[in-house]
């Protein structure tokens, strides 16, 4: 099974299309919708989880000027991957600098 499938009813040029993204939930759906909506060529983007027992989301994208919703989806996924990479780097850097002694001392000072 493909990770992403185009649902029936898409326009021929894919300027309006709904996608099923399998094995994903709101954890990806909400940030992906946000990233897609940052694209000024996107007229509308929304997502839903069809049913709690189904581990997939449906994503609807409508574009201005007959642009491709598939291109917008791919660009948003790449941008989101970049954001996640930056977060991972920042997290790893912070954990290397974290000193549990400093945390313990600070929490002792703030006890009531």
mmCIF file of N, CA and C in Angstrom:
data_model
loop_
_atom_site.group_PDB
_atom_site.id
_atom_site.type_symbol
_atom_site.label_atom_id
_atom_site.label_comp_id
_atom_site.label_asym_id
_atom_site.label_seq_id
_atom_site.Cartn_x
_atom_site.Cartn_y
_atom_site.Cartn_z
ATOM 1 N N UNK A 1 0.839 -1.171 0.000
ATOM 2 C CA UNK A 1 0.000 0.000 0.000
ATOM 3 C C UNK A 1 0.892 1.246 0.000
ATOM 4 N N UNK A 2 0.505 2.227 -0.801
ATOM 5 C CA UNK A 2 1.230 3.487 -0.847
ATOM 6 C C UNK A 2 0.954 4.299 0.409
ATOM 7 N N UNK A 3 1.922 5.084 0.836
ATOM 8 C CA UNK A 3 1.764 5.955 2.002
ATOM 9 C C UNK A 3 0.713 7.031 1.742
ATOM 10 N N UNK A 4 0.708 7.593 0.531
ATOM 11 C CA UNK A 4 -0.247 8.638 0.164
ATOM 12 C C UNK A 4 -0.979 8.205 -1.096
ATOM 13 N N UNK A 5 -2.295 8.311 -1.061
ATOM 14 C CA UNK A 5 -3.095 8.007 -2.251
ATOM 15 C C UNK A 5 -4.014 9.188 -2.549
ATOM 16 N N UNK A 6 -4.285 9.394 -3.833
ATOM 17 C CA UNK A 6 -5.221 10.433 -4.258
ATOM 18 C C UNK A 6 -6.613 9.819 -4.238
ATOM 19 N N UNK A 7 -7.525 10.470 -3.526
ATOM 20 C CA UNK A 7 -8.886 9.955 -3.410
ATOM 21 C C UNK A 7 -9.699 10.303 -4.651
ATOM 22 N N UNK A 8 -10.743 9.545 -4.932
ATOM 23 C CA UNK A 8 -11.608 9.834 -6.092
ATOM 24 C C UNK A 8 -12.201 11.238 -6.002
ATOM 25 N N UNK A 9 -12.395 11.858 -7.164
ATOM 26 C CA UNK A 9 -13.008 13.179 -7.231
ATOM 27 C C UNK A 9 -12.031 14.308 -7.463
ATOM 28 N N UNK A 10 -10.753 13.997 -7.630
ATOM 29 C CA UNK A 10 -9.757 15.032 -7.883
ATOM 30 C C UNK A 10 -9.945 15.605 -9.282
ATOM 31 N N UNK A 11 -9.630 16.886 -9.435
ATOM 32 C CA UNK A 11 -9.697 17.483 -10.766
ATOM 33 C C UNK A 11 -8.580 16.907 -11.633
ATOM 34 N N UNK A 12 -8.745 16.973 -12.932
ATOM 35 C CA UNK A 12 -7.785 16.368 -13.861
ATOM 36 C C UNK A 12 -6.386 16.943 -13.695
ATOM 37 N N UNK A 13 -6.288 18.254 -13.416
ATOM 38 C CA UNK A 13 -4.966 18.874 -13.271
ATOM 39 C C UNK A 13 -4.493 18.903 -11.815
ATOM 40 N N UNK A 14 -5.236 18.266 -10.934
ATOM 41 C CA UNK A 14 -4.945 18.170 -9.500
ATOM 42 C C UNK A 14 -4.933 19.529 -8.786
ATOM 43 N N UNK A 15 -5.615 20.526 -9.357
ATOM 44 C CA UNK A 15 -5.708 21.803 -8.648
ATOM 45 C C UNK A 15 -6.640 21.682 -7.442
ATOM 46 N N UNK A 16 -7.487 20.677 -7.439
ATOM 47 C CA UNK A 16 -8.342 20.348 -6.308
ATOM 48 C C UNK A 16 -8.264 18.845 -6.108
ATOM 49 N N UNK A 17 -7.825 18.428 -4.930
ATOM 50 C CA UNK A 17 -7.691 16.992 -4.688
ATOM 51 C C UNK A 17 -7.746 16.694 -3.199
ATOM 52 N N UNK A 18 -8.201 15.487 -2.914
ATOM 53 C CA UNK A 18 -8.167 14.959 -1.551
ATOM 54 C C UNK A 18 -7.197 13.790 -1.534
ATOM 55 N N UNK A 19 -6.425 13.717 -0.473
ATOM 56 C CA UNK A 19 -5.414 12.678 -0.334
ATOM 57 C C UNK A 19 -5.679 11.886 0.939
ATOM 58 N N UNK A 20 -5.395 10.599 0.903
ATOM 59 C CA UNK A 20 -5.388 9.772 2.111
ATOM 60 C C UNK A 20 -3.925 9.537 2.463
ATOM 61 N N UNK A 21 -3.588 9.823 3.705
ATOM 62 C CA UNK A 21 -2.229 9.575 4.186
ATOM 63 C C UNK A 21 -2.342 8.486 5.242
ATOM 64 N N UNK A 22 -1.804 7.331 4.924
ATOM 65 C CA UNK A 22 -1.974 6.144 5.747
ATOM 66 C C UNK A 22 -0.955 6.094 6.881
ATOM 67 N N UNK A 23 -1.355 5.472 7.971
ATOM 68 C CA UNK A 23 -0.527 5.307 9.176
ATOM 69 C C UNK A 23 -0.106 6.644 9.776
ATOM 70 N N UNK A 24 -0.994 7.630 9.722
ATOM 71 C CA UNK A 24 -0.734 8.938 10.331
ATOM 72 C C UNK A 24 -1.974 9.414 11.070
ATOM 73 N N UNK A 25 -1.775 10.362 11.983
ATOM 74 C CA UNK A 25 -2.864 10.893 12.801
ATOM 75 C C UNK A 25 -2.763 12.419 12.824
ATOM 76 N N UNK A 26 -3.445 13.006 13.809
ATOM 77 C CA UNK A 26 -3.411 14.457 13.981
ATOM 78 C C UNK A 26 -1.990 14.975 14.209
ATOM 79 N N UNK A 27 -1.108 14.126 14.696
ATOM 80 C CA UNK A 27 0.273 14.534 14.951
ATOM 81 C C UNK A 27 0.935 15.061 13.685
ATOM 82 N N UNK A 28 0.646 14.467 12.554
ATOM 83 C CA UNK A 28 1.137 14.977 11.276
ATOM 84 C C UNK A 28 0.108 15.887 10.611
ATOM 85 N N UNK A 29 -1.162 15.570 10.750
ATOM 86 C CA UNK A 29 -2.204 16.305 10.034
ATOM 87 C C UNK A 29 -2.227 17.791 10.317
ATOM 88 N N UNK A 30 -2.178 18.171 11.585
ATOM 89 C CA UNK A 30 -2.274 19.589 11.917
ATOM 90 C C UNK A 30 -1.047 20.385 11.461
ATOM 91 N N UNK A 31 0.178 19.963 11.756
ATOM 92 C CA UNK A 31 1.319 20.740 11.250
ATOM 93 C C UNK A 31 1.432 20.739 9.728
ATOM 94 N N UNK A 32 1.006 19.655 9.087
ATOM 95 C CA UNK A 32 1.044 19.604 7.620
ATOM 96 C C UNK A 32 0.046 20.593 7.031
ATOM 97 N N UNK A 33 -1.152 20.648 7.592
ATOM 98 C CA UNK A 33 -2.152 21.618 7.131
ATOM 99 C C UNK A 33 -1.628 23.038 7.313
ATOM 100 N N UNK A 34 -1.003 23.305 8.447
ATOM 101 C CA UNK A 34 -0.432 24.628 8.722
ATOM 102 C C UNK A 34 0.631 24.979 7.679
ATOM 103 N N UNK A 35 1.521 24.042 7.389
ATOM 104 C CA UNK A 35 2.597 24.290 6.430
ATOM 105 C C UNK A 35 2.033 24.503 5.022
ATOM 106 N N UNK A 36 1.022 23.741 4.638
ATOM 107 C CA UNK A 36 0.408 23.908 3.321
ATOM 108 C C UNK A 36 -0.243 25.281 3.216
ATOM 109 N N UNK A 37 -0.912 25.721 4.270
ATOM 110 C CA UNK A 37 -1.601 27.012 4.242
ATOM 111 C C UNK A 37 -0.634 28.201 4.198
ATOM 112 N N UNK A 38 0.620 27.990 4.508
ATOM 113 C CA UNK A 38 1.615 29.062 4.378
ATOM 114 C C UNK A 38 1.913 29.379 2.916
ATOM 115 N N UNK A 39 1.571 28.474 2.023
ATOM 116 C CA UNK A 39 1.793 28.655 0.591
ATOM 117 C C UNK A 39 0.717 29.608 0.050
ATOM 118 N N UNK A 40 1.113 30.756 -0.511
ATOM 119 C CA UNK A 40 0.113 31.722 -0.991
ATOM 120 C C UNK A 40 -0.696 31.233 -2.199
ATOM 121 N N UNK A 41 -0.271 30.157 -2.832
ATOM 122 C CA UNK A 41 -1.010 29.606 -3.970
ATOM 123 C C UNK A 41 -2.157 28.694 -3.529
ATOM 124 N N UNK A 42 -2.222 28.399 -2.231
ATOM 125 C CA UNK A 42 -3.248 27.507 -1.698
ATOM 126 C C UNK A 42 -4.481 28.319 -1.315
ATOM 127 N N UNK A 43 -5.618 27.920 -1.852
ATOM 128 C CA UNK A 43 -6.883 28.564 -1.522
ATOM 129 C C UNK A 43 -7.482 27.959 -0.250
ATOM 130 N N UNK A 44 -7.413 26.643 -0.123
ATOM 131 C CA UNK A 44 -8.010 25.952 1.009
ATOM 132 C C UNK A 44 -7.218 24.695 1.314
ATOM 133 N N UNK A 45 -7.083 24.397 2.599
ATOM 134 C CA UNK A 45 -6.529 23.114 3.025
ATOM 135 C C UNK A 45 -7.184 22.737 4.346
ATOM 136 N N UNK A 46 -7.646 21.520 4.415
ATOM 137 C CA UNK A 46 -8.217 20.988 5.641
ATOM 138 C C UNK A 46 -7.932 19.505 5.722
ATOM 139 N N UNK A 47 -7.973 18.982 6.930
ATOM 140 C CA UNK A 47 -7.751 17.548 7.078
ATOM 141 C C UNK A 47 -8.737 17.000 8.093
ATOM 142 N N UNK A 48 -8.937 15.712 8.051
ATOM 143 C CA UNK A 48 -9.787 15.036 9.028
ATOM 144 C C UNK A 48 -9.281 13.618 9.223
ATOM 145 N N UNK A 49 -9.599 13.084 10.378
ATOM 146 C CA UNK A 49 -9.375 11.667 10.635
ATOM 147 C C UNK A 49 -10.731 11.000 10.431
ATOM 148 N N UNK A 50 -10.890 10.187 9.387
ATOM 149 C CA UNK A 50 -12.210 9.654 9.045
ATOM 150 C C UNK A 50 -12.888 8.900 10.184
ATOM 151 N N UNK A 51 -12.121 8.133 10.935
ATOM 152 C CA UNK A 51 -12.687 7.369 12.051
ATOM 153 C C UNK A 51 -11.555 7.038 13.023
ATOM 154 N N UNK A 52 -11.819 7.081 14.333
ATOM 155 C CA UNK A 52 -10.747 6.803 15.304
ATOM 156 C C UNK A 52 -10.092 5.430 15.149
ATOM 157 N N UNK A 53 -10.829 4.470 14.611
ATOM 158 C CA UNK A 53 -10.243 3.129 14.457
ATOM 159 C C UNK A 53 -9.409 2.994 13.182
ATOM 160 N N UNK A 54 -9.477 3.995 12.301
ATOM 161 C CA UNK A 54 -8.681 3.966 11.079
ATOM 162 C C UNK A 54 -7.456 4.842 11.277
ATOM 163 N N UNK A 55 -6.305 4.259 11.088
ATOM 164 C CA UNK A 55 -5.059 4.980 11.292
ATOM 165 C C UNK A 55 -4.654 5.697 9.997
ATOM 166 N N UNK A 56 -5.449 6.716 9.645
ATOM 167 C CA UNK A 56 -5.141 7.508 8.455
ATOM 168 C C UNK A 56 -5.830 8.863 8.591
ATOM 169 N N UNK A 57 -5.355 9.794 7.773
ATOM 170 C CA UNK A 57 -5.997 11.101 7.702
ATOM 171 C C UNK A 57 -6.339 11.390 6.248
ATOM 172 N N UNK A 58 -7.347 12.228 6.050
ATOM 173 C CA UNK A 58 -7.705 12.725 4.722
ATOM 174 C C UNK A 58 -7.341 14.195 4.683
ATOM 175 N N UNK A 59 -6.716 14.600 3.612
ATOM 176 C CA UNK A 59 -6.250 15.967 3.435
ATOM 177 C C UNK A 59 -6.841 16.516 2.142
ATOM 178 N N UNK A 60 -7.502 17.655 2.223
ATOM 179 C CA UNK A 60 -8.101 18.298 1.046
ATOM 180 C C UNK A 60 -7.320 19.570 0.756
ATOM 181 N N UNK A 61 -6.888 19.730 -0.502
ATOM 182 C CA UNK A 61 -6.157 20.920 -0.920
ATOM 183 C C UNK A 61 -6.816 21.483 -2.173
ATOM 184 N N UNK A 62 -7.077 22.785 -2.172
ATOM 185 C CA UNK A 62 -7.595 23.491 -3.343
ATOM 186 C C UNK A 62 -6.652 24.652 -3.625
ATOM 187 N N UNK A 63 -6.262 24.772 -4.888
ATOM 188 C CA UNK A 63 -5.255 25.749 -5.295
ATOM 189 C C UNK A 63 -5.860 26.890 -6.100
ATOM 190 N N UNK A 64 -5.196 28.019 -6.088
ATOM 191 C CA UNK A 64 -5.518 29.117 -7.002
ATOM 192 C C UNK A 64 -4.861 28.852 -8.351
ATOM 193 N N UNK A 65 -5.393 29.436 -9.400
ATOM 194 C CA UNK A 65 -4.779 29.476 -10.739
ATOM 195 C C UNK A 65 -4.382 28.111 -11.295
ATOM 196 N N UNK A 66 -5.158 27.088 -10.989
ATOM 197 C CA UNK A 66 -4.905 25.743 -11.518
ATOM 198 C C UNK A 66 -3.526 25.187 -11.189
ATOM 199 N N UNK A 67 -2.955 25.639 -10.106
ATOM 200 C CA UNK A 67 -1.678 25.072 -9.647
ATOM 201 C C UNK A 67 -1.922 23.650 -9.141
ATOM 202 N N UNK A 68 -0.872 22.869 -9.001
ATOM 203 C CA UNK A 68 -0.993 21.469 -8.586
ATOM 204 C C UNK A 68 -1.011 21.337 -7.059
ATOM 205 N N UNK A 69 -2.054 20.699 -6.553
ATOM 206 C CA UNK A 69 -2.118 20.446 -5.111
ATOM 207 C C UNK A 69 -1.074 19.410 -4.695
ATOM 208 N N UNK A 70 -0.717 18.515 -5.600
ATOM 209 C CA UNK A 70 0.309 17.524 -5.301
ATOM 210 C C UNK A 70 1.656 18.204 -5.084
ATOM 211 N N UNK A 71 1.966 19.191 -5.905
ATOM 212 C CA UNK A 71 3.212 19.947 -5.725
ATOM 213 C C UNK A 71 3.200 20.662 -4.378
ATOM 214 N N UNK A 72 2.070 21.269 -4.023
ATOM 215 C CA UNK A 72 1.961 21.953 -2.732
ATOM 216 C C UNK A 72 2.158 20.975 -1.575
ATOM 217 N N UNK A 73 1.606 19.783 -1.705
ATOM 218 C CA UNK A 73 1.762 18.764 -0.666
ATOM 219 C C UNK A 73 3.220 18.351 -0.526
ATOM 220 N N UNK A 74 3.870 18.084 -1.628
ATOM 221 C CA UNK A 74 5.273 17.662 -1.586
ATOM 222 C C UNK A 74 6.155 18.763 -0.997
ATOM 223 N N UNK A 75 5.941 20.000 -1.422
ATOM 224 C CA UNK A 75 6.720 21.124 -0.890
ATOM 225 C C UNK A 75 6.506 21.277 0.612
ATOM 226 N N UNK A 76 5.280 21.122 1.073
ATOM 227 C CA UNK A 76 4.984 21.248 2.503
ATOM 228 C C UNK A 76 5.631 20.119 3.298
ATOM 229 N N UNK A 77 5.602 18.906 2.760
ATOM 230 C CA UNK A 77 6.255 17.786 3.442
ATOM 231 C C UNK A 77 7.758 18.012 3.553
ATOM 232 N N UNK A 78 8.377 18.530 2.503
ATOM 233 C CA UNK A 78 9.805 18.817 2.540
ATOM 234 C C UNK A 78 10.122 19.921 3.540
ATOM 235 N N UNK A 79 9.290 20.969 3.576
ATOM 236 C CA UNK A 79 9.500 22.058 4.522
ATOM 237 C C UNK A 79 9.330 21.577 5.962
ATOM 238 N N UNK A 80 8.326 20.746 6.191
ATOM 239 C CA UNK A 80 8.083 20.207 7.526
ATOM 240 C C UNK A 80 9.231 19.304 7.956
ATOM 241 N N UNK A 81 9.783 18.558 7.026
ATOM 242 C CA UNK A 81 10.950 17.722 7.316
ATOM 243 C C UNK A 81 12.130 18.590 7.742
ATOM 244 N N UNK A 82 12.294 19.731 7.080
ATOM 245 C CA UNK A 82 13.366 20.656 7.460
ATOM 246 C C UNK A 82 13.164 21.225 8.852
ATOM 247 N N UNK A 83 11.935 21.587 9.193
ATOM 248 C CA UNK A 83 11.631 22.105 10.530
ATOM 249 C C UNK A 83 11.933 21.032 11.578
ATOM 250 N N UNK A 84 11.540 19.807 11.310
ATOM 251 C CA UNK A 84 11.801 18.712 12.250
ATOM 252 C C UNK A 84 13.300 18.483 12.423
ATOM 253 N N UNK A 85 14.049 18.635 11.344
ATOM 254 C CA UNK A 85 15.504 18.490 11.433
ATOM 255 C C UNK A 85 16.128 19.542 12.324
ATOM 256 N N UNK A 86 15.659 20.780 12.213
ATOM 257 C CA UNK A 86 16.169 21.860 13.064
ATOM 258 C C UNK A 86 15.811 21.593 14.520
ATOM 259 N N UNK A 87 14.576 21.163 14.780
ATOM 260 C CA UNK A 87 14.156 20.847 16.147
ATOM 261 C C UNK A 87 15.013 19.736 16.743
ATOM 262 N N UNK A 88 15.291 18.727 15.946
ATOM 263 C CA UNK A 88 16.116 17.619 16.418
ATOM 264 C C UNK A 88 17.521 18.101 16.780
ATOM 265 N N UNK A 89 18.108 18.936 15.930
ATOM 266 C CA UNK A 89 19.446 19.474 16.216
ATOM 267 C C UNK A 89 19.453 20.299 17.500
ATOM 268 N N UNK A 90 18.458 21.166 17.669
ATOM 269 C CA UNK A 90 18.376 22.005 18.867
ATOM 270 C C UNK A 90 18.194 21.153 20.118
ATOM 271 N N UNK A 91 17.355 20.128 20.027
ATOM 272 C CA UNK A 91 17.128 19.243 21.160
ATOM 273 C C UNK A 91 18.415 18.509 21.543
ATOM 274 N N UNK A 92 19.100 17.945 20.546
ATOM 275 C CA UNK A 92 20.338 17.217 20.831
ATOM 276 C C UNK A 92 21.389 18.133 21.432
ATOM 277 N N UNK A 93 21.490 19.362 20.927
ATOM 278 C CA UNK A 93 22.438 20.325 21.474
ATOM 279 C C UNK A 93 22.098 20.655 22.929
ATOM 280 N N UNK A 94 20.817 20.870 23.211
ATOM 281 C CA UNK A 94 20.400 21.211 24.575
ATOM 282 C C UNK A 94 20.650 20.056 25.542
ATOM 283 N N UNK A 95 20.431 18.812 25.103
ATOM 284 C CA UNK A 95 20.652 17.682 26.009
ATOM 285 C C UNK A 95 22.135 17.486 26.299
ATOM 286 N N UNK A 96 22.990 17.869 25.371
ATOM 287 C CA UNK A 96 24.428 17.766 25.610
ATOM 288 C C UNK A 96 24.879 18.793 26.653
ATOM 289 N N UNK A 97 24.201 19.947 26.671
ATOM 290 C CA UNK A 97 24.584 21.012 27.601
ATOM 291 C C UNK A 97 23.867 20.919 28.943
ATOM 292 N N UNK A 98 22.880 20.043 29.059
ATOM 293 C CA UNK A 98 22.081 19.966 30.275
ATOM 294 C C UNK A 98 22.880 19.382 31.424
ATOM 295 N N UNK A 99 22.811 20.037 32.564
ATOM 296 C CA UNK A 99 23.516 19.581 33.759
ATOM 297 C C UNK A 99 22.484 19.305 34.842
ATOM 298 N N UNK A 100 22.290 18.059 35.238
ATOM 299 C CA UNK A 100 21.265 17.753 36.230
ATOM 300 C C UNK A 100 21.519 18.416 37.582
ATOM 301 N N UNK A 101 22.789 18.697 37.917
ATOM 302 C CA UNK A 101 23.092 19.352 39.191
ATOM 303 C C UNK A 101 22.510 20.763 39.230
ATOM 304 N N UNK A 102 22.620 21.474 38.115
ATOM 305 C CA UNK A 102 22.090 22.832 38.048
ATOM 306 C C UNK A 102 20.577 22.808 38.206
ATOM 307 N N UNK A 103 19.931 21.867 37.587
ATOM 308 C CA UNK A 103 18.476 21.750 37.695
ATOM 309 C C UNK A 103 18.074 21.439 39.134
ATOM 310 N N UNK A 104 18.767 20.520 39.773
ATOM 311 C CA UNK A 104 18.446 20.136 41.152
ATOM 312 C C UNK A 104 18.633 21.323 42.100
ATOM 313 N N UNK A 105 19.708 22.080 41.912
ATOM 314 C CA UNK A 105 19.958 23.252 42.766
ATOM 315 C C UNK A 105 18.877 24.313 42.567
ATOM 316 N N UNK A 106 18.490 24.551 41.337
ATOM 317 C CA UNK A 106 17.470 25.558 41.049
ATOM 318 C C UNK A 106 16.121 25.136 41.622
ATOM 319 N N UNK A 107 15.770 23.885 41.515
ATOM 320 C CA UNK A 107 14.478 23.456 42.034
ATOM 321 C C UNK A 107 14.456 23.471 43.569
ATOM 322 N N UNK A 108 15.589 23.273 44.195
ATOM 323 C CA UNK A 108 15.666 23.378 45.660
ATOM 324 C C UNK A 108 15.425 24.815 46.110
ATOM 325 N N UNK A 109 15.934 25.796 45.371
ATOM 326 C CA UNK A 109 15.761 27.193 45.730
ATOM 327 C C UNK A 109 14.315 27.639 45.627
ATOM 328 N N UNK A 110 13.536 26.995 44.773
ATOM 329 C CA UNK A 110 12.160 27.437 44.544
ATOM 330 C C UNK A 110 11.127 26.629 45.326
ATOM 331 N N UNK A 111 11.572 25.776 46.205
ATOM 332 C CA UNK A 111 10.611 25.013 47.009
ATOM 333 C C UNK A 111 9.932 25.941 48.010
ATOM 334 N N UNK A 112 8.638 25.719 48.257
ATOM 335 C CA UNK A 112 7.923 26.581 49.223
ATOM 336 C C UNK A 112 8.339 26.320 50.657
#
